[in-house]
Short mmCIF file of N, CA and C in Angstrom, two decimals:
data_model
loop_
_atom_site.label_atom_id
_atom_site.label_comp_id
_atom_site.label_asym_id
_atom_site.label_seq_id
_atom_site.Cartn_x
_atom_site.Cartn_y
_atom_site.Cartn_z
N UNK V 9 -5.72 5.66 -54.92
CA UNK V 9 -5.66 6.39 -53.66
C UNK V 9 -6.33 5.54 -52.58
N UNK V 10 -5.70 5.41 -51.40
CA UNK V 10 -6.27 4.57 -50.35
C UNK V 10 -7.57 5.15 -49.80
N UNK V 11 -8.38 4.27 -49.18
CA UNK V 11 -9.66 4.66 -48.62
C UNK V 11 -9.48 5.49 -47.36
N UNK V 12 -10.57 5.87 -46.73
CA UNK V 12 -10.47 6.69 -45.52
C UNK V 12 -9.79 5.93 -44.39
N UNK V 13 -9.02 6.68 -43.59
CA UNK V 13 -8.30 6.06 -42.47
C UNK V 13 -9.25 5.81 -41.31
N UNK V 14 -9.08 4.67 -40.67
CA UNK V 14 -9.85 4.34 -39.47
C UNK V 14 -8.98 4.59 -38.25
N UNK V 15 -9.59 5.10 -37.22
CA UNK V 15 -8.85 5.30 -35.97
C UNK V 15 -8.75 3.97 -35.23
N UNK V 16 -7.59 3.74 -34.65
CA UNK V 16 -7.40 2.49 -33.90
C UNK V 16 -7.60 2.71 -32.40
N UNK V 17 -7.71 3.98 -31.99
CA UNK V 17 -7.95 4.27 -30.58
C UNK V 17 -9.20 5.13 -30.46
N UNK V 18 -9.81 5.10 -29.29
CA UNK V 18 -11.00 5.90 -29.05
C UNK V 18 -10.61 7.36 -28.87
N UNK V 19 -11.53 8.24 -29.23
CA UNK V 19 -11.31 9.67 -29.03
C UNK V 19 -11.22 9.97 -27.54
N UNK V 20 -10.37 10.90 -27.17
CA UNK V 20 -10.22 11.26 -25.77
C UNK V 20 -11.33 12.18 -25.29
N UNK V 21 -11.92 12.94 -26.21
CA UNK V 21 -12.93 13.90 -25.79
C UNK V 21 -14.35 13.38 -25.99
N UNK V 22 -14.50 12.06 -25.81
CA UNK V 22 -15.84 11.46 -25.94
C UNK V 22 -16.65 11.76 -24.68
N UNK V 23 -17.97 11.78 -24.78
CA UNK V 23 -18.80 12.06 -23.60
C UNK V 23 -18.68 10.95 -22.56
N UNK V 24 -18.82 11.32 -21.30
CA UNK V 24 -18.74 10.34 -20.21
C UNK V 24 -20.00 9.49 -20.18
N UNK V 25 -19.93 8.35 -19.55
CA UNK V 25 -21.08 7.46 -19.42
C UNK V 25 -22.20 8.15 -18.66
N UNK V 26 -21.85 8.95 -17.66
CA UNK V 26 -22.86 9.69 -16.89
C UNK V 26 -23.61 10.65 -17.81
N UNK V 27 -22.88 11.39 -18.62
CA UNK V 27 -23.49 12.38 -19.50
C UNK V 27 -24.38 11.71 -20.54
N UNK V 28 -23.92 10.60 -21.13
CA UNK V 28 -24.73 9.90 -22.12
C UNK V 28 -26.02 9.37 -21.50
N UNK V 29 -25.95 8.80 -20.29
CA UNK V 29 -27.14 8.30 -19.62
C UNK V 29 -28.11 9.41 -19.29
N UNK V 30 -27.58 10.55 -18.88
CA UNK V 30 -28.42 11.70 -18.55
C UNK V 30 -29.18 12.18 -19.78
N UNK V 31 -28.50 12.23 -20.92
CA UNK V 31 -29.14 12.66 -22.15
C UNK V 31 -30.18 11.66 -22.63
N UNK V 32 -29.94 10.36 -22.43
CA UNK V 32 -30.93 9.35 -22.82
C UNK V 32 -32.21 9.54 -22.03
N UNK V 33 -32.08 9.80 -20.72
CA UNK V 33 -33.27 10.02 -19.89
C UNK V 33 -34.01 11.27 -20.34
N UNK V 34 -33.28 12.34 -20.63
CA UNK V 34 -33.92 13.57 -21.08
C UNK V 34 -34.67 13.35 -22.39
N UNK V 35 -34.01 12.66 -23.33
CA UNK V 35 -34.63 12.42 -24.63
C UNK V 35 -35.87 11.55 -24.48
N UNK V 36 -35.80 10.51 -23.65
CA UNK V 36 -36.94 9.63 -23.44
C UNK V 36 -38.11 10.41 -22.86
N UNK V 37 -37.85 11.24 -21.86
CA UNK V 37 -38.93 12.03 -21.25
C UNK V 37 -39.50 13.04 -22.23
N UNK V 38 -38.65 13.67 -23.02
CA UNK V 38 -39.12 14.64 -24.00
C UNK V 38 -39.96 13.94 -25.05
N UNK V 39 -39.52 12.77 -25.53
CA UNK V 39 -40.29 12.03 -26.53
C UNK V 39 -41.63 11.60 -25.96
N UNK V 40 -41.66 11.18 -24.71
CA UNK V 40 -42.90 10.75 -24.09
C UNK V 40 -43.86 11.93 -23.95
N UNK V 41 -43.35 13.11 -23.61
CA UNK V 41 -44.20 14.30 -23.47
C UNK V 41 -44.73 14.77 -24.82
N UNK V 42 -43.92 14.61 -25.87
CA UNK V 42 -44.31 15.10 -27.20
C UNK V 42 -45.05 14.05 -28.02
N UNK V 43 -45.36 12.91 -27.44
CA UNK V 43 -45.95 11.81 -28.19
C UNK V 43 -47.24 12.22 -28.89
N UNK V 44 -48.04 13.07 -28.23
CA UNK V 44 -49.32 13.46 -28.79
C UNK V 44 -49.21 14.55 -29.85
N UNK V 45 -48.09 15.23 -29.89
CA UNK V 45 -47.92 16.28 -30.88
C UNK V 45 -47.79 15.67 -32.27
N UNK V 46 -48.64 16.12 -33.19
CA UNK V 46 -48.61 15.60 -34.55
C UNK V 46 -47.55 16.31 -35.40
N UNK V 47 -47.34 17.58 -35.13
CA UNK V 47 -46.37 18.33 -35.92
C UNK V 47 -45.05 18.38 -35.16
N UNK V 48 -44.05 17.82 -35.76
CA UNK V 48 -42.72 17.86 -35.14
C UNK V 48 -41.78 18.61 -36.06
N UNK V 49 -41.03 19.47 -35.47
CA UNK V 49 -40.03 20.19 -36.26
C UNK V 49 -38.71 19.49 -36.10
N UNK V 50 -37.96 19.35 -37.19
CA UNK V 50 -36.66 18.70 -37.05
C UNK V 50 -35.75 19.54 -36.15
N UNK V 51 -35.16 18.86 -35.18
CA UNK V 51 -34.30 19.56 -34.24
C UNK V 51 -32.92 19.80 -34.85
N UNK V 52 -32.37 20.93 -34.49
CA UNK V 52 -31.00 21.23 -34.93
C UNK V 52 -30.05 20.42 -34.06
N UNK V 53 -28.98 19.93 -34.64
CA UNK V 53 -28.04 19.18 -33.81
C UNK V 53 -27.48 20.06 -32.69
N UNK V 54 -27.51 19.53 -31.48
CA UNK V 54 -27.03 20.30 -30.33
C UNK V 54 -25.51 20.42 -30.38
N UNK V 55 -25.02 21.55 -29.89
CA UNK V 55 -23.58 21.75 -29.84
C UNK V 55 -22.99 20.84 -28.78
N UNK V 56 -21.84 20.27 -29.07
CA UNK V 56 -21.19 19.34 -28.15
C UNK V 56 -20.74 20.07 -26.88
N UNK V 57 -21.33 19.74 -25.72
CA UNK V 57 -20.96 20.43 -24.49
C UNK V 57 -19.56 20.07 -23.99
N UNK V 58 -18.96 19.02 -24.54
CA UNK V 58 -17.63 18.62 -24.11
C UNK V 58 -16.53 19.21 -24.99
N UNK V 59 -16.94 20.00 -25.98
CA UNK V 59 -15.97 20.57 -26.91
C UNK V 59 -14.91 21.39 -26.17
N UNK V 60 -15.32 22.16 -25.19
CA UNK V 60 -14.39 22.99 -24.43
C UNK V 60 -14.39 22.64 -22.94
N UNK V 61 -14.76 21.40 -22.61
CA UNK V 61 -14.86 20.99 -21.21
C UNK V 61 -13.50 21.05 -20.52
N UNK V 62 -13.51 21.56 -19.32
CA UNK V 62 -12.27 21.64 -18.53
C UNK V 62 -12.35 20.77 -17.28
N UNK V 63 -13.47 20.09 -17.09
CA UNK V 63 -13.67 19.27 -15.89
C UNK V 63 -13.54 17.80 -16.23
N UNK V 64 -12.90 17.06 -15.35
CA UNK V 64 -12.77 15.61 -15.50
C UNK V 64 -13.50 14.91 -14.37
N UNK V 65 -14.17 13.83 -14.72
CA UNK V 65 -14.70 12.92 -13.71
C UNK V 65 -13.63 11.85 -13.53
N UNK V 66 -13.26 11.57 -12.29
CA UNK V 66 -12.26 10.55 -12.00
C UNK V 66 -12.93 9.48 -11.15
N UNK V 67 -12.93 8.25 -11.65
CA UNK V 67 -13.62 7.18 -10.95
C UNK V 67 -12.70 6.05 -10.56
N UNK V 68 -13.24 5.11 -9.82
CA UNK V 68 -12.56 3.91 -9.32
C UNK V 68 -11.44 4.25 -8.34
N UNK V 69 -11.63 5.32 -7.58
CA UNK V 69 -10.65 5.67 -6.56
C UNK V 69 -10.88 4.82 -5.31
N UNK V 70 -9.82 4.63 -4.56
CA UNK V 70 -9.94 3.98 -3.27
C UNK V 70 -10.67 4.93 -2.32
N UNK V 71 -11.39 4.38 -1.35
CA UNK V 71 -12.05 5.22 -0.36
C UNK V 71 -11.03 5.94 0.52
N UNK V 72 -9.80 5.45 0.48
CA UNK V 72 -8.76 5.99 1.35
C UNK V 72 -7.82 6.96 0.63
N UNK V 73 -8.07 7.22 -0.64
CA UNK V 73 -7.27 8.18 -1.40
C UNK V 73 -7.60 9.59 -0.92
N UNK V 74 -6.58 10.40 -0.68
CA UNK V 74 -6.79 11.75 -0.16
C UNK V 74 -6.79 12.79 -1.28
N UNK V 75 -7.32 13.96 -0.97
CA UNK V 75 -7.29 15.08 -1.93
C UNK V 75 -5.86 15.42 -2.30
N UNK V 76 -4.96 15.35 -1.34
CA UNK V 76 -3.56 15.70 -1.60
C UNK V 76 -2.94 14.76 -2.64
N UNK V 77 -3.24 13.46 -2.52
CA UNK V 77 -2.71 12.49 -3.49
C UNK V 77 -3.24 12.79 -4.89
N UNK V 78 -4.52 13.07 -4.97
CA UNK V 78 -5.14 13.35 -6.27
C UNK V 78 -4.54 14.63 -6.85
N UNK V 79 -4.44 15.66 -6.02
CA UNK V 79 -3.90 16.94 -6.49
C UNK V 79 -2.47 16.77 -6.99
N UNK V 80 -1.67 16.03 -6.24
CA UNK V 80 -0.27 15.82 -6.63
C UNK V 80 -0.18 15.13 -7.99
N UNK V 81 -1.00 14.12 -8.23
CA UNK V 81 -0.95 13.39 -9.49
C UNK V 81 -1.50 14.22 -10.65
N UNK V 82 -2.65 14.83 -10.46
CA UNK V 82 -3.31 15.52 -11.56
C UNK V 82 -2.68 16.88 -11.87
N UNK V 83 -1.94 17.46 -10.94
CA UNK V 83 -1.26 18.73 -11.20
C UNK V 83 -0.11 18.57 -12.19
N UNK V 84 0.28 17.33 -12.48
CA UNK V 84 1.36 17.09 -13.44
C UNK V 84 0.93 17.42 -14.87
N UNK V 85 -0.38 17.51 -15.10
CA UNK V 85 -0.88 17.79 -16.45
C UNK V 85 -1.30 19.23 -16.64
N UNK V 86 -1.33 20.00 -15.60
CA UNK V 86 -1.73 21.40 -15.72
C UNK V 86 -2.20 21.94 -14.39
N UNK V 87 -2.41 23.25 -14.36
CA UNK V 87 -2.82 23.89 -13.11
C UNK V 87 -4.28 23.55 -12.82
N UNK V 88 -4.53 23.10 -11.60
CA UNK V 88 -5.87 22.70 -11.19
C UNK V 88 -6.61 23.91 -10.63
N UNK V 89 -7.81 24.12 -11.14
CA UNK V 89 -8.65 25.21 -10.67
C UNK V 89 -9.41 24.80 -9.41
N UNK V 90 -9.95 23.57 -9.42
CA UNK V 90 -10.75 23.10 -8.30
C UNK V 90 -10.77 21.57 -8.29
N UNK V 91 -10.80 21.00 -7.11
CA UNK V 91 -10.90 19.55 -6.95
C UNK V 91 -12.04 19.28 -5.97
N UNK V 92 -13.01 18.47 -6.40
CA UNK V 92 -14.18 18.17 -5.57
C UNK V 92 -14.23 16.66 -5.35
N UNK V 93 -14.11 16.24 -4.10
CA UNK V 93 -14.17 14.82 -3.76
C UNK V 93 -15.62 14.35 -3.73
N UNK V 94 -15.87 13.14 -4.25
CA UNK V 94 -17.18 12.53 -4.15
C UNK V 94 -17.39 12.00 -2.75
N UNK V 95 -18.54 12.29 -2.17
CA UNK V 95 -18.80 11.92 -0.78
C UNK V 95 -20.04 11.05 -0.66
N UNK V 96 -20.02 10.20 0.35
CA UNK V 96 -21.21 9.43 0.71
C UNK V 96 -22.26 10.44 1.18
N UNK V 97 -23.46 10.31 0.64
CA UNK V 97 -24.52 11.28 0.91
C UNK V 97 -24.84 11.41 2.41
N UNK V 98 -24.76 10.33 3.15
CA UNK V 98 -25.15 10.35 4.56
C UNK V 98 -23.97 10.50 5.52
N UNK V 99 -22.88 9.79 5.26
CA UNK V 99 -21.73 9.80 6.17
C UNK V 99 -20.74 10.91 5.88
N UNK V 100 -20.82 11.51 4.69
CA UNK V 100 -19.89 12.56 4.25
C UNK V 100 -18.44 12.08 4.25
N UNK V 101 -18.24 10.81 3.90
CA UNK V 101 -16.90 10.24 3.76
C UNK V 101 -16.65 9.99 2.28
N UNK V 102 -15.38 9.96 1.82
CA UNK V 102 -15.10 9.72 0.39
C UNK V 102 -15.70 8.41 -0.09
N UNK V 103 -16.24 8.42 -1.30
CA UNK V 103 -16.86 7.19 -1.81
C UNK V 103 -16.35 6.78 -3.18
N UNK V 104 -15.11 7.18 -3.54
CA UNK V 104 -14.47 6.57 -4.69
C UNK V 104 -14.49 7.33 -6.00
N UNK V 105 -14.85 8.61 -6.00
CA UNK V 105 -14.78 9.39 -7.23
C UNK V 105 -14.49 10.85 -6.88
N UNK V 106 -14.13 11.63 -7.90
CA UNK V 106 -13.93 13.06 -7.69
C UNK V 106 -14.06 13.79 -9.02
N UNK V 107 -14.10 15.10 -8.95
CA UNK V 107 -14.10 15.96 -10.12
C UNK V 107 -12.86 16.83 -10.04
N UNK V 108 -12.11 16.91 -11.14
CA UNK V 108 -10.93 17.76 -11.21
C UNK V 108 -11.18 18.78 -12.31
N UNK V 109 -11.13 20.06 -11.94
CA UNK V 109 -11.39 21.12 -12.91
C UNK V 109 -10.07 21.84 -13.22
N UNK V 110 -9.76 21.93 -14.51
CA UNK V 110 -8.56 22.63 -14.97
C UNK V 110 -8.95 24.00 -15.50
N UNK V 111 -7.94 24.82 -15.79
CA UNK V 111 -8.21 26.15 -16.33
C UNK V 111 -8.44 26.11 -17.84
N UNK V 112 -7.91 25.09 -18.52
CA UNK V 112 -8.16 25.02 -19.97
C UNK V 112 -8.41 23.59 -20.44
N UNK V 113 -9.02 23.50 -21.60
CA UNK V 113 -9.46 22.23 -22.18
C UNK V 113 -8.28 21.31 -22.49
N UNK V 114 -7.20 21.87 -22.98
CA UNK V 114 -6.05 21.05 -23.38
C UNK V 114 -5.44 20.33 -22.19
N UNK V 115 -5.39 20.97 -21.03
CA UNK V 115 -4.88 20.31 -19.83
C UNK V 115 -5.75 19.11 -19.46
N UNK V 116 -7.06 19.26 -19.60
CA UNK V 116 -7.96 18.16 -19.29
C UNK V 116 -7.74 17.00 -20.27
N UNK V 117 -7.56 17.31 -21.55
CA UNK V 117 -7.29 16.26 -22.54
C UNK V 117 -5.96 15.57 -22.26
N UNK V 118 -4.94 16.35 -21.91
CA UNK V 118 -3.64 15.77 -21.58
C UNK V 118 -3.76 14.83 -20.39
N UNK V 119 -4.54 15.23 -19.41
CA UNK V 119 -4.73 14.40 -18.23
C UNK V 119 -5.40 13.08 -18.61
N UNK V 120 -6.41 13.13 -19.45
CA UNK V 120 -7.07 11.89 -19.87
C UNK V 120 -6.09 10.99 -20.60
N UNK V 121 -5.25 11.61 -21.41
CA UNK V 121 -4.30 10.85 -22.22
C UNK V 121 -3.22 10.20 -21.37
N UNK V 122 -2.67 10.94 -20.43
CA UNK V 122 -1.51 10.46 -19.69
C UNK V 122 -1.83 9.83 -18.34
N UNK V 123 -2.92 10.23 -17.70
CA UNK V 123 -3.20 9.74 -16.35
C UNK V 123 -4.32 8.71 -16.34
N UNK V 124 -5.28 8.83 -17.25
CA UNK V 124 -6.37 7.85 -17.30
C UNK V 124 -5.81 6.45 -17.51
N UNK V 125 -6.25 5.50 -16.70
CA UNK V 125 -5.77 4.13 -16.81
C UNK V 125 -4.53 3.82 -16.00
N UNK V 126 -4.01 4.81 -15.27
CA UNK V 126 -2.84 4.55 -14.42
C UNK V 126 -3.31 4.17 -13.02
N UNK V 127 -2.36 3.75 -12.18
CA UNK V 127 -2.70 3.32 -10.83
C UNK V 127 -2.50 4.43 -9.82
N UNK V 128 -3.44 4.53 -8.90
CA UNK V 128 -3.33 5.41 -7.75
C UNK V 128 -3.85 4.62 -6.57
N UNK V 129 -3.07 4.46 -5.53
CA UNK V 129 -3.43 3.61 -4.38
C UNK V 129 -3.77 2.19 -4.81
N UNK V 130 -2.96 1.65 -5.71
CA UNK V 130 -3.12 0.26 -6.18
C UNK V 130 -4.45 0.01 -6.91
N UNK V 131 -5.04 1.08 -7.46
CA UNK V 131 -6.28 0.94 -8.22
C UNK V 131 -6.13 1.65 -9.56
N UNK V 132 -6.63 1.04 -10.62
CA UNK V 132 -6.57 1.66 -11.94
C UNK V 132 -7.70 2.68 -12.00
N UNK V 133 -7.32 3.96 -12.16
CA UNK V 133 -8.33 5.02 -12.16
C UNK V 133 -8.87 5.26 -13.56
N UNK V 134 -10.06 5.78 -13.61
CA UNK V 134 -10.76 6.04 -14.86
C UNK V 134 -11.03 7.53 -14.95
N UNK V 135 -10.76 8.13 -16.10
CA UNK V 135 -11.03 9.55 -16.29
C UNK V 135 -11.94 9.75 -17.50
N UNK V 136 -12.88 10.66 -17.37
CA UNK V 136 -13.80 11.04 -18.45
C UNK V 136 -13.98 12.54 -18.42
N UNK V 137 -14.13 13.13 -19.61
CA UNK V 137 -14.50 14.54 -19.66
C UNK V 137 -15.89 14.69 -19.08
N UNK V 138 -16.14 15.81 -18.43
CA UNK V 138 -17.42 16.06 -17.80
C UNK V 138 -17.89 17.45 -18.22
N UNK V 139 -19.18 17.64 -18.46
CA UNK V 139 -19.66 18.95 -18.90
C UNK V 139 -19.49 20.04 -17.86
N UNK V 140 -19.19 19.70 -16.64
CA UNK V 140 -18.96 20.70 -15.59
C UNK V 140 -19.61 20.28 -14.30
N UNK V 141 -18.94 20.58 -13.21
CA UNK V 141 -19.45 20.21 -11.90
C UNK V 141 -20.62 21.10 -11.52
N UNK V 142 -21.66 20.50 -10.96
CA UNK V 142 -22.80 21.24 -10.42
C UNK V 142 -22.99 20.80 -8.98
N UNK V 143 -23.38 21.73 -8.14
CA UNK V 143 -23.59 21.42 -6.73
C UNK V 143 -24.58 20.26 -6.58
N UNK V 144 -24.26 19.32 -5.72
CA UNK V 144 -25.10 18.14 -5.51
C UNK V 144 -24.54 16.90 -6.16
N UNK V 145 -23.71 17.06 -7.19
CA UNK V 145 -23.14 15.90 -7.87
C UNK V 145 -21.98 15.29 -7.11
N UNK V 146 -21.54 15.95 -6.02
CA UNK V 146 -20.43 15.39 -5.26
C UNK V 146 -20.89 14.25 -4.35
N UNK V 147 -22.19 14.00 -4.30
CA UNK V 147 -22.71 12.93 -3.44
C UNK V 147 -23.03 11.68 -4.25
N UNK V 148 -22.80 10.52 -3.64
CA UNK V 148 -23.13 9.25 -4.28
C UNK V 148 -24.63 9.14 -4.50
N UNK V 149 -25.03 8.39 -5.53
CA UNK V 149 -26.45 8.27 -5.87
C UNK V 149 -27.05 6.93 -5.45
N UNK V 150 -26.29 6.12 -4.72
CA UNK V 150 -26.79 4.82 -4.28
C UNK V 150 -27.79 4.96 -3.14
N UNK V 151 -28.54 3.88 -2.87
CA UNK V 151 -29.55 3.89 -1.80
C UNK V 151 -28.94 4.19 -0.43
N UNK V 152 -27.74 3.68 -0.22
CA UNK V 152 -27.12 3.87 1.10
C UNK V 152 -26.24 5.11 1.15
N UNK V 153 -26.25 5.91 0.09
CA UNK V 153 -25.50 7.17 0.09
C UNK V 153 -24.22 7.13 -0.70
N UNK V 154 -23.68 5.94 -0.98
CA UNK V 154 -22.45 5.83 -1.76
C UNK V 154 -22.75 5.68 -3.25
N UNK V 155 -21.82 5.11 -3.97
CA UNK V 155 -22.03 4.90 -5.40
C UNK V 155 -22.91 3.67 -5.63
N UNK V 156 -23.68 3.71 -6.69
CA UNK V 156 -24.58 2.61 -7.02
C UNK V 156 -23.79 1.32 -7.24
N UNK V 157 -22.65 1.41 -7.92
CA UNK V 157 -21.88 0.21 -8.21
C UNK V 157 -21.36 -0.48 -6.96
N UNK V 158 -21.21 0.26 -5.88
CA UNK V 158 -20.72 -0.33 -4.63
C UNK V 158 -21.84 -1.01 -3.85
N UNK V 159 -23.08 -0.76 -4.22
CA UNK V 159 -24.20 -1.38 -3.52
C UNK V 159 -24.22 -2.90 -3.76
N UNK V 160 -23.93 -3.31 -4.99
CA UNK V 160 -24.15 -4.71 -5.38
C UNK V 160 -22.88 -5.47 -5.72
N UNK V 161 -21.73 -4.93 -5.38
CA UNK V 161 -20.46 -5.61 -5.65
C UNK V 161 -20.41 -6.88 -4.80
N UNK V 162 -20.13 -8.02 -5.43
CA UNK V 162 -20.15 -9.27 -4.67
C UNK V 162 -18.75 -9.81 -4.34
N UNK V 163 -17.71 -9.14 -4.82
CA UNK V 163 -16.36 -9.58 -4.45
C UNK V 163 -15.81 -8.63 -3.38
N UNK V 164 -14.85 -9.12 -2.63
CA UNK V 164 -14.25 -8.33 -1.56
C UNK V 164 -13.26 -7.36 -2.16
N UNK V 165 -13.39 -6.08 -1.83
CA UNK V 165 -12.50 -5.04 -2.34
C UNK V 165 -12.08 -4.15 -1.18
N UNK V 166 -10.88 -4.38 -0.64
CA UNK V 166 -10.46 -3.61 0.54
C UNK V 166 -10.34 -2.12 0.28
N UNK V 167 -10.05 -1.71 -0.96
CA UNK V 167 -9.91 -0.29 -1.28
C UNK V 167 -11.23 0.44 -1.34
N UNK V 168 -12.33 -0.31 -1.41
CA UNK V 168 -13.65 0.32 -1.49
C UNK V 168 -14.56 -0.14 -0.36
N UNK V 169 -13.98 -0.49 0.77
CA UNK V 169 -14.76 -0.76 1.96
C UNK V 169 -15.20 -2.20 2.15
N UNK V 170 -14.57 -3.16 1.48
CA UNK V 170 -14.92 -4.57 1.68
C UNK V 170 -15.92 -5.06 0.65
N UNK V 171 -16.93 -5.77 1.12
CA UNK V 171 -17.98 -6.26 0.23
C UNK V 171 -18.95 -5.13 -0.09
N UNK V 172 -19.73 -5.30 -1.16
CA UNK V 172 -20.79 -4.35 -1.47
C UNK V 172 -21.79 -4.31 -0.33
N UNK V 173 -22.49 -3.22 -0.19
CA UNK V 173 -23.37 -3.06 0.98
C UNK V 173 -24.51 -4.06 1.00
N UNK V 174 -25.09 -4.37 -0.15
CA UNK V 174 -26.19 -5.33 -0.19
C UNK V 174 -25.69 -6.72 0.22
N UNK V 175 -24.52 -7.10 -0.27
CA UNK V 175 -23.94 -8.41 0.06
C UNK V 175 -23.56 -8.45 1.54
N UNK V 176 -22.99 -7.35 2.04
CA UNK V 176 -22.59 -7.30 3.45
C UNK V 176 -23.81 -7.45 4.37
N UNK V 177 -24.93 -6.83 3.98
CA UNK V 177 -26.15 -6.95 4.79
C UNK V 177 -26.66 -8.39 4.78
N UNK V 178 -26.62 -9.05 3.61
CA UNK V 178 -27.04 -10.45 3.52
C UNK V 178 -26.16 -11.33 4.42
N UNK V 179 -24.85 -11.11 4.38
CA UNK V 179 -23.93 -11.90 5.20
C UNK V 179 -24.20 -11.68 6.67
N UNK V 180 -24.48 -10.44 7.05
CA UNK V 180 -24.78 -10.13 8.44
C UNK V 180 -26.05 -10.86 8.90
N UNK V 181 -27.09 -10.87 8.06
CA UNK V 181 -28.33 -11.60 8.38
C UNK V 181 -28.05 -13.09 8.55
N UNK V 182 -27.25 -13.65 7.64
CA UNK V 182 -26.92 -15.08 7.73
C UNK V 182 -26.18 -15.39 9.02
N UNK V 183 -25.23 -14.51 9.38
CA UNK V 183 -24.47 -14.72 10.62
C UNK V 183 -25.38 -14.65 11.85
N UNK V 184 -26.34 -13.70 11.82
CA UNK V 184 -27.26 -13.58 12.94
C UNK V 184 -28.15 -14.83 13.05
N UNK V 185 -28.66 -15.30 11.92
CA UNK V 185 -29.51 -16.49 11.92
C UNK V 185 -28.71 -17.73 12.36
N UNK V 186 -27.49 -17.84 11.90
CA UNK V 186 -26.64 -18.96 12.27
C UNK V 186 -26.37 -18.95 13.77
N UNK V 187 -26.18 -17.73 14.32
CA UNK V 187 -25.91 -17.60 15.75
C UNK V 187 -27.10 -17.99 16.60
N UNK V 188 -28.31 -17.85 16.05
CA UNK V 188 -29.51 -18.21 16.80
C UNK V 188 -29.81 -19.71 16.71
N UNK V 189 -29.07 -20.43 15.88
CA UNK V 189 -29.24 -21.88 15.77
C UNK V 189 -30.30 -22.32 14.76
N UNK V 190 -30.62 -21.49 13.81
CA UNK V 190 -31.63 -21.87 12.79
C UNK V 190 -31.04 -22.68 11.70
#
């Protein structure tokens, strides 16, 4: 009898990178707080919060992609309950991600299967299951209000506003210094 079968593709209902990072921080802080406790009780395995998740995180969107475009594409996999665009914390302009909430888990899985990795506005979009949208998560977490990854991007990307903000600031300083004759 042959051995156990190995999967050749990744599971579609795997936790998102955001969710995994959030749990690592929680676990680190909890371990640090409990360091002095001598008696530890074995923890029961937590129930998977993505088991019935109906929300998708959609990343790598162009800053110029509209809600209508996203709704039109994602409605092909099921009825959309809510769509929340990711916004720059200070300017309140789109910053390249959104949350799409479906009415049932299967529609969200179908969307990951069929739409994740496809192009929208000439950009390959990324989809991940999300434990659920909470108020405040629609804003970018970067220093300048957008996404952190856009802060330090060193290549020119017209769909995401040109150069990364840190690089753009450096270039602006260089241009100013050059103009003064230094």
